Short mmCIF file of C-alpha atoms in Angstrom, two decimals:
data_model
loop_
_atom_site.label_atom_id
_atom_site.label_comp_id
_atom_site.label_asym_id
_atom_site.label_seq_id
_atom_site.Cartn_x
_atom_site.Cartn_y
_atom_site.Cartn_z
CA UNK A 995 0.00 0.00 0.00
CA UNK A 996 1.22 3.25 -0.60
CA UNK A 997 1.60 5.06 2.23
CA UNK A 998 1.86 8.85 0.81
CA UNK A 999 -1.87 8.04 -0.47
CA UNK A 1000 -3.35 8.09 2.91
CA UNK A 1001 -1.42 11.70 4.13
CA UNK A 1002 -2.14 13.13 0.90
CA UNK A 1003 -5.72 12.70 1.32
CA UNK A 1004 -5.64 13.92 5.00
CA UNK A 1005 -3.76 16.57 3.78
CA UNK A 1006 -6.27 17.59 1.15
CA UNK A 1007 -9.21 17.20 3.77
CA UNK A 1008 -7.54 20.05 5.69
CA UNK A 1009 -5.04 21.55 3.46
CA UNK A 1010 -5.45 23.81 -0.47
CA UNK A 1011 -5.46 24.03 -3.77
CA UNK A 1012 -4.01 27.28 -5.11
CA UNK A 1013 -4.21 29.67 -8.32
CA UNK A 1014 -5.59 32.93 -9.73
CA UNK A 1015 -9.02 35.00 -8.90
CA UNK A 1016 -12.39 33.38 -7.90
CA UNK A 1017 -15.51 34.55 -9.55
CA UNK A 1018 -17.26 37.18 -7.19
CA UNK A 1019 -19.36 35.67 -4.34
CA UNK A 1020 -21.57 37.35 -2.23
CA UNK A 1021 -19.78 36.28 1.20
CA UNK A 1022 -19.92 39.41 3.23
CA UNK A 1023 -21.22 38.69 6.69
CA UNK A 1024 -24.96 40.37 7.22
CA UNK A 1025 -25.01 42.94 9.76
CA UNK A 1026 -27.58 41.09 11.42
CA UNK A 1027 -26.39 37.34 11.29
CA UNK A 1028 -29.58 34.48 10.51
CA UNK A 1029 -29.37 32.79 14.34
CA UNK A 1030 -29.73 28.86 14.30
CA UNK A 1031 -27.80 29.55 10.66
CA UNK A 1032 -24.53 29.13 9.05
CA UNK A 1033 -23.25 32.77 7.38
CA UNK A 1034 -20.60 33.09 5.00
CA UNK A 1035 -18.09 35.97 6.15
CA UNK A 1036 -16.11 37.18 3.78
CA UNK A 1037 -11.84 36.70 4.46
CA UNK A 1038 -9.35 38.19 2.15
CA UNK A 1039 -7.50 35.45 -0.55
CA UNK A 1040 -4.18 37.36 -1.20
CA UNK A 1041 -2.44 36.92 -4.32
CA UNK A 1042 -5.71 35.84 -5.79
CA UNK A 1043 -6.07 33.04 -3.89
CA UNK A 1044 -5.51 30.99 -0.75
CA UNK A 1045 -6.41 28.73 2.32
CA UNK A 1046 -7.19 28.70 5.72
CA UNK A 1047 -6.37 25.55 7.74
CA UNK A 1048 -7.39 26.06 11.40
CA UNK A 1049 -8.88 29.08 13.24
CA UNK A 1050 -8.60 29.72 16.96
CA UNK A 1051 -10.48 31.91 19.74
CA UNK A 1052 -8.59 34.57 22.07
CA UNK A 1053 -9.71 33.31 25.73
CA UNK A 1054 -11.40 36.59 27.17
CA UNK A 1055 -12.24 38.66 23.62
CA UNK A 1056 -14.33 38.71 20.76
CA UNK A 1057 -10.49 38.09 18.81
CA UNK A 1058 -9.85 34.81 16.67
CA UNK A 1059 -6.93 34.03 14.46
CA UNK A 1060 -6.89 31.84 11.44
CA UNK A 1061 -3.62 30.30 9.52
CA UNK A 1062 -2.79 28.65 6.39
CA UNK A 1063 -0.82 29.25 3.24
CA UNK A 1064 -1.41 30.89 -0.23
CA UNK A 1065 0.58 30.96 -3.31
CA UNK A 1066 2.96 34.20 -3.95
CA UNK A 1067 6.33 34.28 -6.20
CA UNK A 1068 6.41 30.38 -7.26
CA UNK A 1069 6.42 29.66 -3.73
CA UNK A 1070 3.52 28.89 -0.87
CA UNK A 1071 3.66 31.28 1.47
CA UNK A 1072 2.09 30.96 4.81
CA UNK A 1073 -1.01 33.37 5.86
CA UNK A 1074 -2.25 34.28 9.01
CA UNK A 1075 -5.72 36.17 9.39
CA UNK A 1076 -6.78 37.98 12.12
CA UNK A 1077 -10.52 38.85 13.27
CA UNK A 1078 -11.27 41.71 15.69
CA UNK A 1079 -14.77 41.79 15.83
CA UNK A 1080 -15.91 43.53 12.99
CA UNK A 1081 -13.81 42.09 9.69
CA UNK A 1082 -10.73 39.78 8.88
CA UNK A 1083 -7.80 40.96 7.88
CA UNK A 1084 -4.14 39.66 6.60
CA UNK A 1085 -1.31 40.33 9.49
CA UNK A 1086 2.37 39.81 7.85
CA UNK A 1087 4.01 36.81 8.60
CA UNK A 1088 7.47 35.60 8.16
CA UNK A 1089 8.55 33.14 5.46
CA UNK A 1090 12.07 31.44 4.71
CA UNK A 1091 14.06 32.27 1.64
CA UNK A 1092 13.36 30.07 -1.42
CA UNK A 1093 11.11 27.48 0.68
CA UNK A 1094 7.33 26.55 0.43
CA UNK A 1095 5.28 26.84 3.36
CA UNK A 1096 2.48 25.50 4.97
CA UNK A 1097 0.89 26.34 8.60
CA UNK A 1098 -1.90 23.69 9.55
CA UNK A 1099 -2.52 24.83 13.11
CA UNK A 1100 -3.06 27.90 15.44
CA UNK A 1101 -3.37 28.51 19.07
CA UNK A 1102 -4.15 31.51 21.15
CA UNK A 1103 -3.43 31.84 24.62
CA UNK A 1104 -3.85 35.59 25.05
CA UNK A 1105 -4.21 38.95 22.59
CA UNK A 1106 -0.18 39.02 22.79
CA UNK A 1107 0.47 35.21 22.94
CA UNK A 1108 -0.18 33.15 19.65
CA UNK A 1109 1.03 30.01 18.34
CA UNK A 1110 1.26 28.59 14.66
CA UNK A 1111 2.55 25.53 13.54
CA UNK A 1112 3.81 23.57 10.30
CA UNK A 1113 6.48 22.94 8.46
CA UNK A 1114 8.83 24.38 5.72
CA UNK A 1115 10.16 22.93 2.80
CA UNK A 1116 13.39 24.57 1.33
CA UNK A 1117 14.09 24.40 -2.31
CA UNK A 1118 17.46 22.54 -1.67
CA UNK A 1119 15.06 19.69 -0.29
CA UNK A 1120 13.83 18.05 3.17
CA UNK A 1121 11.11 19.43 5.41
CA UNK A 1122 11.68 21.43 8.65
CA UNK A 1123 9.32 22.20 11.81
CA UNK A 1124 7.99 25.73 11.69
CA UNK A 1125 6.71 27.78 14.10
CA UNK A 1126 5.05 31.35 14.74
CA UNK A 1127 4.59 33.66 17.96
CA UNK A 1128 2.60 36.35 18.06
CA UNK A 1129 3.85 39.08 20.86
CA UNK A 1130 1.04 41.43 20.48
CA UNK A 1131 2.86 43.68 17.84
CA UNK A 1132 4.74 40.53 15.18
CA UNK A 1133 4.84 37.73 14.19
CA UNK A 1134 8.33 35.80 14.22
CA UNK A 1135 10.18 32.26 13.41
CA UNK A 1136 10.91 30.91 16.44
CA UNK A 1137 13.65 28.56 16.42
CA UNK A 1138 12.42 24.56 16.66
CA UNK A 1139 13.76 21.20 17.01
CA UNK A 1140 14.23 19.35 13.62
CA UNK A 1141 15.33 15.54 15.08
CA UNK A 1142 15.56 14.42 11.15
CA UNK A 1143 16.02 15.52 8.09
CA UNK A 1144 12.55 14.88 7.02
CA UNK A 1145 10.33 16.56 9.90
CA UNK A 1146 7.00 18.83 10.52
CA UNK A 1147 4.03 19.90 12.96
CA UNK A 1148 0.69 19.11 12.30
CA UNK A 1149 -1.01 20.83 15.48
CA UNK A 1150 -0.32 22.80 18.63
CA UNK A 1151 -2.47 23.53 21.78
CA UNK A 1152 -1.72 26.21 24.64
CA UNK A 1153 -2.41 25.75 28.51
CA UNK A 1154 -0.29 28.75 29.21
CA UNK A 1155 2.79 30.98 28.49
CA UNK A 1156 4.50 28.24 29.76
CA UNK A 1157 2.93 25.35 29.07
CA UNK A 1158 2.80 24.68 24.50
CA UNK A 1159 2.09 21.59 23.03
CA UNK A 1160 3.09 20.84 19.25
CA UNK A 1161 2.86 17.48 17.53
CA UNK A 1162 3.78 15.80 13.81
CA UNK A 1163 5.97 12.98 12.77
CA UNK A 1164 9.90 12.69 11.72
CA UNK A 1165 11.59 10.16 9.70
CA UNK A 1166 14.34 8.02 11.29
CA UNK A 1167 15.96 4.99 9.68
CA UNK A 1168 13.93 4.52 7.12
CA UNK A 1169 10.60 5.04 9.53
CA UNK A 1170 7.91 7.55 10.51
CA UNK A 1171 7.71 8.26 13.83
CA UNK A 1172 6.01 10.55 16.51
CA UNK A 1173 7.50 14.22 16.85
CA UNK A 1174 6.12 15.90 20.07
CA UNK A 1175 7.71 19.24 21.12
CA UNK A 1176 7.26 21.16 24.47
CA UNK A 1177 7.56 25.28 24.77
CA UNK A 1178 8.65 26.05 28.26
CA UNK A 1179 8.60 29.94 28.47
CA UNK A 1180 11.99 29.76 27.09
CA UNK A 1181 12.79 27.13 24.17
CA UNK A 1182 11.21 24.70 22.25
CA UNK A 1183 12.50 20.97 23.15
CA UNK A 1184 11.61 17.85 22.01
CA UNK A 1185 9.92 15.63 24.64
CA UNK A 1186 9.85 11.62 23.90
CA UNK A 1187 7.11 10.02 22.55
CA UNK A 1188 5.72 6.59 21.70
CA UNK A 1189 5.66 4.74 18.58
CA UNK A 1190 3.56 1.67 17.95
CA UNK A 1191 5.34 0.91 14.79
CA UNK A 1192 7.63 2.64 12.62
CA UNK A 1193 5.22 4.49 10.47
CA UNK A 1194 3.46 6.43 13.37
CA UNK A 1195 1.91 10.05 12.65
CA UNK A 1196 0.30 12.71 15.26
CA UNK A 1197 -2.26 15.04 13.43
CA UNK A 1198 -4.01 16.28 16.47
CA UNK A 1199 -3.25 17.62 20.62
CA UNK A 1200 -5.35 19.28 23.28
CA UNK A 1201 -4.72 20.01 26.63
CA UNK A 1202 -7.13 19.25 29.52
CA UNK A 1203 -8.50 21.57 31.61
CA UNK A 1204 -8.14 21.17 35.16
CA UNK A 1205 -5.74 18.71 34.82
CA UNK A 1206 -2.26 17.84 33.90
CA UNK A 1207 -2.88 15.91 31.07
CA UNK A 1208 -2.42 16.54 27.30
CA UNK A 1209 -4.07 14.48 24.06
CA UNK A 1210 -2.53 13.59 21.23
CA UNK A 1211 -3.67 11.58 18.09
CA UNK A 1212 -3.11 10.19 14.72
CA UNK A 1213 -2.58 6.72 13.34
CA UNK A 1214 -0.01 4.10 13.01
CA UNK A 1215 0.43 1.49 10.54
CA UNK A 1216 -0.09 -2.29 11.35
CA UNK A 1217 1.33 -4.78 10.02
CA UNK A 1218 -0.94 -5.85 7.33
CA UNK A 1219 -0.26 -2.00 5.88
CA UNK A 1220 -3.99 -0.70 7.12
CA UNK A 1221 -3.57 2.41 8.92
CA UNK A 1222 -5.17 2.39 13.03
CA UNK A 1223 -5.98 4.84 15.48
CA UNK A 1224 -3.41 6.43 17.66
CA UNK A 1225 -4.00 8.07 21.08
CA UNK A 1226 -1.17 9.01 23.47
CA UNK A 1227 -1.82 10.92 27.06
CA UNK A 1228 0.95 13.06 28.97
CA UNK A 1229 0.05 12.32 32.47
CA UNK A 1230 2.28 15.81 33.76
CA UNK A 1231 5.49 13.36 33.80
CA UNK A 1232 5.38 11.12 30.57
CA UNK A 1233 3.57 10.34 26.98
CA UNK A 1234 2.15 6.60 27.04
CA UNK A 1235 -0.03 4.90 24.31
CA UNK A 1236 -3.86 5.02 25.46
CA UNK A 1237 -5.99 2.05 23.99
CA UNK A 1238 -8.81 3.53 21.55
CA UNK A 1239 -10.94 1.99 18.86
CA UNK A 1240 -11.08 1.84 15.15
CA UNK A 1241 -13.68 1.95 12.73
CA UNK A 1242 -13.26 -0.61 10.62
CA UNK A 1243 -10.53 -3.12 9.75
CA UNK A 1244 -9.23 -1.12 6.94
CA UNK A 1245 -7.95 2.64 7.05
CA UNK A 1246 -8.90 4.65 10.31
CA UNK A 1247 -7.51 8.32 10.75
CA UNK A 1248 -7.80 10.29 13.65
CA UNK A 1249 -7.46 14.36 12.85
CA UNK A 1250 -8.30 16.25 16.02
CA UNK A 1251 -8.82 15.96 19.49
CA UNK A 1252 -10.85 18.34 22.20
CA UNK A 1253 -11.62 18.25 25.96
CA UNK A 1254 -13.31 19.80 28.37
CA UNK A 1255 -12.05 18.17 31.21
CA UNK A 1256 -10.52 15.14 32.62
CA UNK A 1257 -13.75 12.99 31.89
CA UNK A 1258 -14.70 14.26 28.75
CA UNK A 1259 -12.53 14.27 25.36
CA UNK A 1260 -13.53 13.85 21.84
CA UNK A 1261 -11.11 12.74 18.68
CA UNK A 1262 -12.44 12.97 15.44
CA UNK A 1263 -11.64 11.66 11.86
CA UNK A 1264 -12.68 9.15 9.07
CA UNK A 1265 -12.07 5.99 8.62
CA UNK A 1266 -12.87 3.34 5.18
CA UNK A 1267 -15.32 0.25 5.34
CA UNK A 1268 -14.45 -3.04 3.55
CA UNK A 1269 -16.67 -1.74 0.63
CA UNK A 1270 -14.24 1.38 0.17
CA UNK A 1271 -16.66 3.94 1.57
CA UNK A 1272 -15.07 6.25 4.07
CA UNK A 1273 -17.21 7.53 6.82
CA UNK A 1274 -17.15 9.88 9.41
CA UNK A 1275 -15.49 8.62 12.92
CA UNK A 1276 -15.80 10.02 16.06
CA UNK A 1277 -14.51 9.10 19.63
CA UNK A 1278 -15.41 9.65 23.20
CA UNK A 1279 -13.20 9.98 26.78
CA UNK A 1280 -15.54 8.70 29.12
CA UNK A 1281 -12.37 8.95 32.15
CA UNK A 1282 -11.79 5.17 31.52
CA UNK A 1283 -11.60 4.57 27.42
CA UNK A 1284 -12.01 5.57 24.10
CA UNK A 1285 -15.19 4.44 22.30
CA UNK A 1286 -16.67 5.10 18.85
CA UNK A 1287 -19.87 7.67 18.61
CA UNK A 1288 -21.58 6.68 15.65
CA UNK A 1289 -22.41 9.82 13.45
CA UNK A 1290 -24.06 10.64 10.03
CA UNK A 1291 -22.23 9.53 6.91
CA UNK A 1292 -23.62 12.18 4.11
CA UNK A 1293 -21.83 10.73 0.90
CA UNK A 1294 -21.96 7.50 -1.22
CA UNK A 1295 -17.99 7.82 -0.84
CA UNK A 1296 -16.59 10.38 1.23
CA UNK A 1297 -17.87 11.95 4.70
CA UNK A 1298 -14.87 12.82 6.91
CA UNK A 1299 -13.99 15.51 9.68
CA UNK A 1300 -10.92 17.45 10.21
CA UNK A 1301 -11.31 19.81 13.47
CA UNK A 1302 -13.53 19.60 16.89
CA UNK A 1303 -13.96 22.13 19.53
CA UNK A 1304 -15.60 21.37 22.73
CA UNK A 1305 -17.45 23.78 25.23
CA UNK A 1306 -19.02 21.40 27.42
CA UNK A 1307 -20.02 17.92 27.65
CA UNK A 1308 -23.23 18.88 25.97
CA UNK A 1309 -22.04 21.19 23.30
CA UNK A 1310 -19.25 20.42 20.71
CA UNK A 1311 -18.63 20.94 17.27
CA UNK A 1312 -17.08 19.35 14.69
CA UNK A 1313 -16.79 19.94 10.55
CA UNK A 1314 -15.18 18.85 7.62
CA UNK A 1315 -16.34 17.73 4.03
CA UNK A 1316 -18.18 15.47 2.19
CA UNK A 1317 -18.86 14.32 -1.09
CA UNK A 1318 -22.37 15.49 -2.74
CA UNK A 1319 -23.61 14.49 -6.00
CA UNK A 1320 -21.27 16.15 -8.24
CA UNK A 1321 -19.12 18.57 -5.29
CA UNK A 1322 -17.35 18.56 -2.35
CA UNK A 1323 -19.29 20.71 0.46
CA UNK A 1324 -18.75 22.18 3.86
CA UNK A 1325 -19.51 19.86 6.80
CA UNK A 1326 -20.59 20.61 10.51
CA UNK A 1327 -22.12 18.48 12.90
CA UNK A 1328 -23.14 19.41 16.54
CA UNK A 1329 -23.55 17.13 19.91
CA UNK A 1330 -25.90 17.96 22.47
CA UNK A 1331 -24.62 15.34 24.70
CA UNK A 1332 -27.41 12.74 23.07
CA UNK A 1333 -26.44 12.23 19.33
CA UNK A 1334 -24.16 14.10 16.33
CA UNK A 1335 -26.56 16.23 14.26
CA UNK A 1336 -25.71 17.35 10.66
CA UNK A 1337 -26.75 21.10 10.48
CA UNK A 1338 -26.59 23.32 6.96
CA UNK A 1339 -24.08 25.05 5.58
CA UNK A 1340 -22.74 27.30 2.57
CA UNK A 1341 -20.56 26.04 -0.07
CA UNK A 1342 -19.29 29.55 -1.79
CA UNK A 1343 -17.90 27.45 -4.67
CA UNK A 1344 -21.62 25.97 -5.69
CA UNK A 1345 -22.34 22.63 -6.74
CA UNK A 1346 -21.38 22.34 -10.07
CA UNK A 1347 -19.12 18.84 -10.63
CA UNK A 1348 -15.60 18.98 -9.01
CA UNK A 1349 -16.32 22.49 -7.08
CA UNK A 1350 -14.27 22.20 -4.00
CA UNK A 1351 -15.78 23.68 -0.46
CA UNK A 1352 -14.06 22.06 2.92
CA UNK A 1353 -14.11 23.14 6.15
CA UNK A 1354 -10.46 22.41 8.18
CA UNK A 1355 -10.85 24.21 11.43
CA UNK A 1356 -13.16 25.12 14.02
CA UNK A 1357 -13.06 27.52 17.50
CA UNK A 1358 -16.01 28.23 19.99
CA UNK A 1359 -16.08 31.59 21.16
CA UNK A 1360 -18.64 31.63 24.45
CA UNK A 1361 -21.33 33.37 24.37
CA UNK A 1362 -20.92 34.76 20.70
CA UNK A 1363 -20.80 31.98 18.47
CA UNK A 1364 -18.73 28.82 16.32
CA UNK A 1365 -16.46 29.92 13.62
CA UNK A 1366 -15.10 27.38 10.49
CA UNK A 1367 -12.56 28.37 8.18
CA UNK A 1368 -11.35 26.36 4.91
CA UNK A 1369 -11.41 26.90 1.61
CA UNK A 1370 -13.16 26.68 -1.82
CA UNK A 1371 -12.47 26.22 -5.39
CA UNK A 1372 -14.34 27.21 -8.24
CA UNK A 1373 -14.10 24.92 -11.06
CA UNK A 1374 -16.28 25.74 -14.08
CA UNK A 1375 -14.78 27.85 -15.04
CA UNK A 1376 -11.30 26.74 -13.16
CA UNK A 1377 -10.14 29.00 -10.90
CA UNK A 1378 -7.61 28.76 -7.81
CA UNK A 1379 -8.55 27.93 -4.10
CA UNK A 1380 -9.72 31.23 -1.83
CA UNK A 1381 -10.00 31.40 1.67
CA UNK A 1382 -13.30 30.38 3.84
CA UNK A 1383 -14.73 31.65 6.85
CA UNK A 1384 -18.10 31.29 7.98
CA UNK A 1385 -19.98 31.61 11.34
CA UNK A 1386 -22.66 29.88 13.27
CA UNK A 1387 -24.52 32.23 16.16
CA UNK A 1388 -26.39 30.19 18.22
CA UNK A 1389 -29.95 30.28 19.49
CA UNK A 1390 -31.28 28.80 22.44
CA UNK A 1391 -31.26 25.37 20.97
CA UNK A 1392 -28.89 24.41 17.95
CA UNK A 1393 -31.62 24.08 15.00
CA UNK A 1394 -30.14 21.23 13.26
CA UNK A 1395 -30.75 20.03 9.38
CA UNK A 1396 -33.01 16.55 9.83
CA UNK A 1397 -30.90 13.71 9.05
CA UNK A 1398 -30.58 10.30 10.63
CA UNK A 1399 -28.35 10.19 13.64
CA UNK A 1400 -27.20 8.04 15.93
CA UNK A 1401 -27.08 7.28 19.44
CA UNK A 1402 -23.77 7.34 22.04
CA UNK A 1403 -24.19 3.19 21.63
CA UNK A 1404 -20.29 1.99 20.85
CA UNK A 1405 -19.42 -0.35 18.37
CA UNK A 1406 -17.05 -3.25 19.27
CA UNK A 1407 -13.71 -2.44 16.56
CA UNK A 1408 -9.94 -3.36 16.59
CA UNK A 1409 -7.92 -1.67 18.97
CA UNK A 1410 -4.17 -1.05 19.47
CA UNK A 1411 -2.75 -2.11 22.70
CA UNK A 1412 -0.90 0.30 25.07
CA UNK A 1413 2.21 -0.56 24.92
CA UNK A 1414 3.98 -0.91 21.31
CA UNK A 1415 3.05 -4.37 19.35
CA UNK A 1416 3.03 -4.11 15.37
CA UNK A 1417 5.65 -3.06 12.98
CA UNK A 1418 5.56 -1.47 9.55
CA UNK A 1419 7.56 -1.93 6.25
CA UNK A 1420 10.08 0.74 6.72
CA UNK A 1421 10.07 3.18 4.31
CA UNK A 1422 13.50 3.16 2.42
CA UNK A 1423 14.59 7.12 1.64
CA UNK A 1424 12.05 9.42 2.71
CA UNK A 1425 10.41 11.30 -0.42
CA UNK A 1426 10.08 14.99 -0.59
CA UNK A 1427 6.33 15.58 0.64
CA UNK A 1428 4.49 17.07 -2.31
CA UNK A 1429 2.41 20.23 -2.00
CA UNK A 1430 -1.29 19.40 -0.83
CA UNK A 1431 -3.53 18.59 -2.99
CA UNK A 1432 -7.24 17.21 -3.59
CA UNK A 1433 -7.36 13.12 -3.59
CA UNK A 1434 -9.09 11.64 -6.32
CA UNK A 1435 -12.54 10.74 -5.79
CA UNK A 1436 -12.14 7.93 -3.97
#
């Protein structure tokens, strides 16, 4: 099995396609938003185009930051957005020399005290870690451990000025293995992780409130070449493996994780049944395991979720995309603490075949609302990706779309052990990643 196939298509879940301008939509944000609705809001696309991977809530304001990358100069350049309660706006950001760039996650932990991650790919070849502080006034490179030649940082989460998670993979001997890095106040350091195999990935991290412990997750590869969940815990003194579930026999991915507390954590992703359809998967932290949450499949092929943001045990958010009948569209699905519920949403790029909308990130800001950002591609006529940002303002009981759901009943799946049992075929030398790009339709 090829194992670029499965990144690239993660990748293109929550990652762009780029090129020149997008026909004019009508995505300005109404001055009074449609409550118990999805809004488009309109967020510049420099350069004619562009993508916006993640988007994250200042704890305290009405302030939200969103990063990605866009296309400038034969080189992708990264992009960082930044909301302030009334429109968005593009903030400079630093780039490498003669390098393509790519920024996947973002963090906030206060208005001068914001944290983007990814990785960097110079033109002389390999892949770097990369990461962005925000001090209130710029944004900067700030130095990070590289442990191989081949590395990068897929997600980040923020407890404190002290206290900054970031997590992605490295290559090593011909392997893929866990890359978790720790900000102290002071430096970035590398803090050691476990591998199940040697072709182990972490997409996703969150920290816990009121606790010491941190999530991580991703997926491994077993040794009959099917990709598996992943889920390790730092426990304030180490990472172990932490036993959690799969959805099928066959591919399972695991893209983001959220918490609310020590007894509640969600991890969300897709993952393919035996009759190649790949479905939505979602997992719940009761304080004692992992189990699967059934929710809605929306597509003959393709339903599958890249971000999830938690306010409380009875309120949590997830989106993605989805295959329709000739597009891909926007995805968001909300838990009241009883089922996943499918609610509606735009697709700027329409639903003519092969227009691309996704969702990629998602933040909660209490007592205001649920932003999504992402991207969209026109394709008849063919134009490049531009950024997406859209908002949900609540009423006094999410109004969702009627669809079939499903109940918090588990389903019995594979599941890794916690302590490291299966092995991969080790990669031989590591290939330059490619640029993101959309999968075929699987």
């Amino acid at each position: 099995m090829n194992r670029m196939r499965p990144l690239l298509l993660l990748f293109a879940l929550v990652s762009l396609l780029f090129s020149a301008a997008a026909r004019e939509q009508d995505i300005h944000k109404p001055s009074t938003p449609t409550c118990g609705a999805w809004d488009l809001v309109f967020s510049p696309s420099p350069n004619g185009n562009g993508s916006l991977l993640d988007v994250a809530h200042v704890p305290g304001t009405v302030e939200l930051w969103s990063a990605g990358n866009y296309n400038a100069n034969f080189h992708w350049q990264t992009l960082i957005e930044h909301w302030d309660g009334t429109s968005w706006q593009v903030i400079a950001s630093p780039n490498h020399p003669s390098a393509n760039h790519f920024l996947y996650r973002i963090a906030a932990v206060a208005p001068n005290d914001v944290w983007a991650v990814g990785r960097y790919e110079p033109d002389t070849g390999g892949t770097s870690t990369l990461i962005l502080h925000w001090d209130g006034i710029n944004w900067s490179n700030v130095p990070s451990p590289n442990p191989a030649t081949y590395s990068g940082l897929y997600a980040v989460a923020a407890r404190s000025p002290i206290d900054v998670w970031a997590v992605g993979y490295y290559y090593s001997n011909g392997g893929q293995l866990t890359l978790i890095e720790h900000w102290d106040g002071n430096s970035w350091s590398i803090v050691p992780s476990p591998n199940v195999g040697n072709n182990d990935l972490l997409t996703g991290v969150a920290v816990v409130p009121n606790s010491p412990n941190v999530w991580a997750v991703g997926y491994y590869y077993r040794n009959d070449g099917n990709p598996s969940t992943l889920v390790e815990r730092w426990d304030g003194n180490a990472w172990t493996i932490v036993a959690s579930p799969d959805g099928s026999t066959r591919e399972n991915y695991l893209t983001a994780v959220s918490s609310t507390g020590p007894n509640d954590a969600w991890a969300v992703g897709y993952y393919n049944t035996p009759n190649g359809l790949y479905l939505p998967l979602t997992e719940h932290w009761d304080g004692t395991s992992w189990q699967v949450v059934p929710s809605p499949g929306l597509s003959s092929s393709l339903t599958a979720l890249t971000a999830v943001s938690s306010l409380s045990p009875t309120d949590i958010w997830a989106v993605g995309t989805y295959y329709g009948p000739g597009a891909q569209l926007t995805l968001a699905q909300h838990w009241d603490g009883i089922s996943w519920q499918i609610f509606g949403t735009p697709n700027p790029a329409g639903y003519d075949f092969g227009a691309i909308n996704a969702f990629s990130g998602v933040a909660t800001v209490p007592g205001v609302g649920v932003w999504a950002s992402g991207y969209y591609q026109v394709t008849q006529p063919a134009t490049q990706s531009q950024t997406l940002t859209a908002f949900y303002c609540p009423v006094a009981k999410p109004t969702p779309t009627p669809t079939a759901t499903a109940t918090i009943t588990p389903t019995a799946t594979a599941t890794p052990t916690t302590t490291p049992i299966a092995t991969a075929t080790p990669r031989a030398t590591p290939p330059r990643r490619p640029p993101p790009s959309p999968p075929p339709r699987p």
